[in-house]
GROMACS .gro file of C-alpha atoms in nm:
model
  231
    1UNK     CA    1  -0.281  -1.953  -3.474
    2UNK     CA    2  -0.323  -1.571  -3.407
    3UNK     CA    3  -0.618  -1.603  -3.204
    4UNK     CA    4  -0.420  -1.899  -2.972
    5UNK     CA    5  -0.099  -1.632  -2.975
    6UNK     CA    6  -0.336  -1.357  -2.808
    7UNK     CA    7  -0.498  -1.573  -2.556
    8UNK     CA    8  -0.170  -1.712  -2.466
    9UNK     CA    9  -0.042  -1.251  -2.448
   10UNK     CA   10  -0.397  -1.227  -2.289
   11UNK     CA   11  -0.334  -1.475  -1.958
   12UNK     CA   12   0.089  -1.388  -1.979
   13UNK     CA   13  -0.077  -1.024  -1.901
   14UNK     CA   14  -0.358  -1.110  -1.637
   15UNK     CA   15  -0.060  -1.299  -1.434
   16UNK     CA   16   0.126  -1.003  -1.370
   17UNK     CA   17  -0.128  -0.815  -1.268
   18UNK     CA   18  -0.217  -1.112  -0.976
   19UNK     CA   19  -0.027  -0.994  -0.658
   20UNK     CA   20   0.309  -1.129  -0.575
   21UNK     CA   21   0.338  -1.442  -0.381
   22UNK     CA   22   0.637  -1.615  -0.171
   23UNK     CA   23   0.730  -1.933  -0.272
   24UNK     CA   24   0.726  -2.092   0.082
   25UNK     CA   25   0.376  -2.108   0.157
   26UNK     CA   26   0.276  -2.500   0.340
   27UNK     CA   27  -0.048  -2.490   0.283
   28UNK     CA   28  -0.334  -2.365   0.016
   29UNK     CA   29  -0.595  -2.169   0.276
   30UNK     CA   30  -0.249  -1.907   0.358
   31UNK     CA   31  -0.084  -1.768   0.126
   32UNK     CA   32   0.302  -1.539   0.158
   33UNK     CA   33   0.273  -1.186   0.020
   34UNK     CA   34   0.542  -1.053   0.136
   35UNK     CA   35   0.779  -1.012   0.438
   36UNK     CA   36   0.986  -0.715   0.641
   37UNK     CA   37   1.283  -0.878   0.825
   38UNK     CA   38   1.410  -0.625   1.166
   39UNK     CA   39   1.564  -0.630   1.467
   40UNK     CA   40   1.399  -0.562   1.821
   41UNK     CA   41   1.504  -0.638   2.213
   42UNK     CA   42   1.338  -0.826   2.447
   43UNK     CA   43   1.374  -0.794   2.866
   44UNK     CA   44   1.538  -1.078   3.062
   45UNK     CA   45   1.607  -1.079   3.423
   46UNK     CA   46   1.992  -1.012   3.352
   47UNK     CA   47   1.841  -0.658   3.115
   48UNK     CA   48   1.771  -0.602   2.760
   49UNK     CA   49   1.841  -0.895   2.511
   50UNK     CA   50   1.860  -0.854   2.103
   51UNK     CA   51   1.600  -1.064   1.926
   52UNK     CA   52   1.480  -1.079   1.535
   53UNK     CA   53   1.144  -0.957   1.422
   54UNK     CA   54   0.950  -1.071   1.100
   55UNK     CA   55   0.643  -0.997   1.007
   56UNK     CA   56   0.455  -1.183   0.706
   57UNK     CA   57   0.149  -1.037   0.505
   58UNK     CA   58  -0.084  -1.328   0.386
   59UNK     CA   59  -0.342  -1.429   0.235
   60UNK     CA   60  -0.598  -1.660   0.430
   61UNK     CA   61  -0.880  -1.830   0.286
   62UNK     CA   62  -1.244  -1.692   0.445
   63UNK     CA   63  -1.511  -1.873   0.526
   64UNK     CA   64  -1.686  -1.814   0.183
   65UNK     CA   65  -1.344  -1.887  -0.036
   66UNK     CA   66  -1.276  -1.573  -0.057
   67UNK     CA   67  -0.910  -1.441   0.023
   68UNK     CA   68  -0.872  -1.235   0.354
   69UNK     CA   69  -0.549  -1.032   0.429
   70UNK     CA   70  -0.389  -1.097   0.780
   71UNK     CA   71  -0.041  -1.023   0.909
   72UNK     CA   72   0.206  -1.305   1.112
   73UNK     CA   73   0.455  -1.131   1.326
   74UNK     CA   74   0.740  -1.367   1.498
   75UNK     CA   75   0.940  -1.300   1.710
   76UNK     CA   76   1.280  -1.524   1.717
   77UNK     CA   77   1.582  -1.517   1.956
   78UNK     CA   78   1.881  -1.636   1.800
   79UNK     CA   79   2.071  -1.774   2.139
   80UNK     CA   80   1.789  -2.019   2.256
   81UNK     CA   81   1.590  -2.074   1.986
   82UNK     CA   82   1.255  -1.964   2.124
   83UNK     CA   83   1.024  -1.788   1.918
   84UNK     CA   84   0.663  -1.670   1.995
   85UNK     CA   85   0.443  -1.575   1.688
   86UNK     CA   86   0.035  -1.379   1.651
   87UNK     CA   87  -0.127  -1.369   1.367
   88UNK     CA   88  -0.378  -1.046   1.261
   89UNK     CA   89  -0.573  -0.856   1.063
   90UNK     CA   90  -0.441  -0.704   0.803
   91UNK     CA   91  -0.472  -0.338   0.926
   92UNK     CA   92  -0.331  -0.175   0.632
   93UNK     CA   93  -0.258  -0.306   0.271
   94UNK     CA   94   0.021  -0.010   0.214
   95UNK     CA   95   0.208  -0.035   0.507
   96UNK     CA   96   0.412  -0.363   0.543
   97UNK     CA   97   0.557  -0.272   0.900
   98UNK     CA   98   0.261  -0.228   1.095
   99UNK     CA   99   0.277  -0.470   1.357
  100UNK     CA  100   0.706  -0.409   1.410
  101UNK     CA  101   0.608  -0.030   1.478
  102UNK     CA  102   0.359  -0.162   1.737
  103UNK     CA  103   0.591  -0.381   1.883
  104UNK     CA  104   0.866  -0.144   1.881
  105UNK     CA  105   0.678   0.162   2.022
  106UNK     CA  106   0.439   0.036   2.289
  107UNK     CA  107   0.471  -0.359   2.365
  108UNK     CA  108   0.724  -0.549   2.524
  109UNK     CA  109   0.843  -0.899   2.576
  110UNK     CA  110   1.058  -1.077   2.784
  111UNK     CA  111   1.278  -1.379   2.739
  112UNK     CA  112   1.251  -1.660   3.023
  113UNK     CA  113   1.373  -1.990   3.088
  114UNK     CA  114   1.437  -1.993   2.741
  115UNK     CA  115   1.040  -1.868   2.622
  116UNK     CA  116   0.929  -1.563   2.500
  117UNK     CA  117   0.643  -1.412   2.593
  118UNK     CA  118   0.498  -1.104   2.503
  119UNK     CA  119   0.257  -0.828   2.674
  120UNK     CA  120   0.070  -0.547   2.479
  121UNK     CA  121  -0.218  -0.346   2.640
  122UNK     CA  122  -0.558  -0.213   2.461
  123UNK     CA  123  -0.732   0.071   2.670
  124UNK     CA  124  -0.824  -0.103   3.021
  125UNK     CA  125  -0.708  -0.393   2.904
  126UNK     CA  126  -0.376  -0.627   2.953
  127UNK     CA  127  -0.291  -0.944   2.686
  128UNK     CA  128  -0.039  -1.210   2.747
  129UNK     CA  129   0.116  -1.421   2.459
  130UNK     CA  130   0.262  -1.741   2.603
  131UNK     CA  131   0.559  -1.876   2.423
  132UNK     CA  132   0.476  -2.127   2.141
  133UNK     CA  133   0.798  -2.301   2.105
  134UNK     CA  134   1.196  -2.342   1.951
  135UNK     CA  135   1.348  -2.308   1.629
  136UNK     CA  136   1.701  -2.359   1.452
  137UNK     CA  137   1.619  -2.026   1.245
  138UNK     CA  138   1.388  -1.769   1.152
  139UNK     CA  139   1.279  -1.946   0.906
  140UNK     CA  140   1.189  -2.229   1.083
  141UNK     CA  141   0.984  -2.044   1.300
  142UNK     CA  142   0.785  -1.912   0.999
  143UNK     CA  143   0.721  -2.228   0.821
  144UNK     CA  144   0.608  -2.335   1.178
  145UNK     CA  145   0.412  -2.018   1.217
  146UNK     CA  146   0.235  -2.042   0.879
  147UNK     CA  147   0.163  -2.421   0.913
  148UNK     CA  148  -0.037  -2.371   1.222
  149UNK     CA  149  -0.241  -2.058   1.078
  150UNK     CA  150  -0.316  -2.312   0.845
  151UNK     CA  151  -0.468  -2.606   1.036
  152UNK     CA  152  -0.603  -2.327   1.284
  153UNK     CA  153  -0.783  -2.213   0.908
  154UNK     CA  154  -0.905  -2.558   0.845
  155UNK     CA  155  -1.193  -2.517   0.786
  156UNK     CA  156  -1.171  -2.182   0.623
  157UNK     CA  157  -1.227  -1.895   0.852
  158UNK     CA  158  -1.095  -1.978   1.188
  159UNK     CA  159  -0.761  -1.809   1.180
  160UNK     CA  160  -0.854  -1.522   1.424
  161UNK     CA  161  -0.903  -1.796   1.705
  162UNK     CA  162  -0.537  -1.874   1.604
  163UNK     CA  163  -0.335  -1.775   1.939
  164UNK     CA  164  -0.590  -1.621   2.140
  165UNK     CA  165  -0.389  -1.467   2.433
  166UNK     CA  166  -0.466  -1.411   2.800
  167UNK     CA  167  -0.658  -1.120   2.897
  168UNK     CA  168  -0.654  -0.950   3.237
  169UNK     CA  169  -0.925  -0.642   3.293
  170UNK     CA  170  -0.720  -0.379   3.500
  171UNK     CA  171  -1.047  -0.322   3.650
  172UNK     CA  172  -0.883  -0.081   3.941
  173UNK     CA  173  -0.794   0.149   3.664
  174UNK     CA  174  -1.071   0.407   3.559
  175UNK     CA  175  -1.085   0.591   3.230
  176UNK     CA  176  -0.904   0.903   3.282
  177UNK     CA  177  -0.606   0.667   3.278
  178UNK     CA  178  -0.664   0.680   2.910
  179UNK     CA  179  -0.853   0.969   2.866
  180UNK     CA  180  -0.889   1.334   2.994
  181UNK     CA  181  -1.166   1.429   3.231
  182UNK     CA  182  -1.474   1.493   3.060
  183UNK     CA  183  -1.362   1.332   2.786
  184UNK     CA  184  -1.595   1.144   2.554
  185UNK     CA  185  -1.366   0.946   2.350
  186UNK     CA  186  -1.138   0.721   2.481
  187UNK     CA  187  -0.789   0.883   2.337
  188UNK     CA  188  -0.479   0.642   2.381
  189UNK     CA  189  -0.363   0.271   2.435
  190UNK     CA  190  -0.153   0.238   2.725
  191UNK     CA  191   0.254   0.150   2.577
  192UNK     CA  192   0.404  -0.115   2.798
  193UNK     CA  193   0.742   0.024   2.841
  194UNK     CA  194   0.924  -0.267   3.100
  195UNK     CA  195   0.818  -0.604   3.191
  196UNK     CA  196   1.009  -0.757   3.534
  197UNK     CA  197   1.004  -1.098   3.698
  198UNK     CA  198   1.012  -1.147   4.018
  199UNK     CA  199   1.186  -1.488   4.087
  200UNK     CA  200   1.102  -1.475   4.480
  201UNK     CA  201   0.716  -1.442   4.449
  202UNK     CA  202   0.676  -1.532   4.130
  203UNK     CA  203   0.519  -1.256   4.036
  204UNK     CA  204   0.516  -1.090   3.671
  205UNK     CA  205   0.588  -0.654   3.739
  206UNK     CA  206   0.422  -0.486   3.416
  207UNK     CA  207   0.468  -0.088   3.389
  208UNK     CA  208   0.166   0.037   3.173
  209UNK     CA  209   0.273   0.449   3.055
  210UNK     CA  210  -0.056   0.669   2.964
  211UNK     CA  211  -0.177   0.986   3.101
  212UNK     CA  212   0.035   0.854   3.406
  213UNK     CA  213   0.275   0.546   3.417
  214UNK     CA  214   0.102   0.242   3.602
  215UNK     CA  215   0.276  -0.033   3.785
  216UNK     CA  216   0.081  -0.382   3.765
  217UNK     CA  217   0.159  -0.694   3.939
  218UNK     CA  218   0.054  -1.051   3.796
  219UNK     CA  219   0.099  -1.375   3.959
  220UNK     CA  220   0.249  -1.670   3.763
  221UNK     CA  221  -0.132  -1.737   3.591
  222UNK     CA  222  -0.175  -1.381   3.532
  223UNK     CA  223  -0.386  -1.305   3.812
  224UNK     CA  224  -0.411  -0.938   3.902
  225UNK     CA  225  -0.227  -0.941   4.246
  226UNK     CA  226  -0.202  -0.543   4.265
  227UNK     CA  227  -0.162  -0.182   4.065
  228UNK     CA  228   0.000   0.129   4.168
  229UNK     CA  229   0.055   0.462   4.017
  230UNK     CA  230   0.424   0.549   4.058
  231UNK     CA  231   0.427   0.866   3.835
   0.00000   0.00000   0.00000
């Protein structure tokens, strides 16, 4: 009896230590930590629009079985419904805000026809996120979110080919754009500050802000039509 009593203390113990998991969770191969509920804006053609922000630390299953932290950031607007949703790395197992500070201080998206789509920049680099779809809620949109990390992890180890956005090479641009003269490391991502559509043409307006602020023109299929430097 004692020694079934202590192996009973023995697993109560080892549970606790396991790290805490959300209940909703649709599938086995990811796995809720945790989530950080905020509030962002998006652009629109009639200005700046108020949308929600979650982002979801999980657990995905790797290739080998083993567990592999990666983040799911959504973003949801409450009027239409839309929603548009990445999933990540994990970057950092302290901070659980690291993809709403990215969001917040250098990417942008903008709400159309009722989609969202979202543009972030990496050195010389552009990426578009098309819209994935409509929700009632928030929380809709997650359990939509996490089920499709999940077949997108089926089998085990796929999720980083889950949403794989559109990349344009801003090819016109040389380094110092991103770097000082003489520079050997490449110092800064460019922050997109303002995304604009232009109706007429049909033509996405991006302004990129690094060492100067860069105005780039897409076409509907995010063609590089033109860039200018207007600062």
């Amino acid at each position: 009896m004692f020694k079934k009593t202590a192996v009973q203390i023995l697993v109560y113990a080892l549970s606790m230590l396991a790290p805490l998991r959300l209940t909703a969770g649709p599938d086995r191969h990811v796995v809720p930590l945790s989530r950080l509920d905020d509030v962002g804006s998006a652009c629109s053609i009639t200005g700046k629009v108020k949308i929600e922000l979650r982002e979801i630390r999980v657990e995905t299953t790797g290739p080998y079985g083993k567990p592999v932290p990666h983040r799911i950031f959504i973003l949801f607007d409450p009027q239409s419904g839309a929603f548009s949703w990445i999933v990540t790395i994990e970057g950092s197992a302290t901070d659980v805000s690291v993809q709403t500070t990215l969001f917040k201080s250098g990417r942008a998206a903008f709400l159309k026809d009722n989609s969202i789509f979202t543009f972030s920049s990496k050195m010389l680099t552009l990426y578009i996120q098309d819209p994935q779809g409509h929700a009632s809620s928030m929380d809709e949109a997650e359990q939509t979110a996490l089920s499709s990390t999940a077949e997108f992890n089926d089998p085990p180890g796929n999720v980083d080919f889950a949403r794989p956005p559109h990349k344009v090479q801003l090819t016109g641009l040389s380094l110092d754009f991103v770097s000082r003269p003489g520079s050997a490391a490449l110092e800064m991502d460019p922050k997109v500050t303002d995304v604009r559509w232009d109706g007429d043409k049909q033509h996405w307006i991006i302004t990129l802000k690094a060492r100067w602020t860069e105005e780039v023109t897409l076409d509907a299929d995010y063609k590089l039509v033109s860039m200018k430097k207007v600062e």
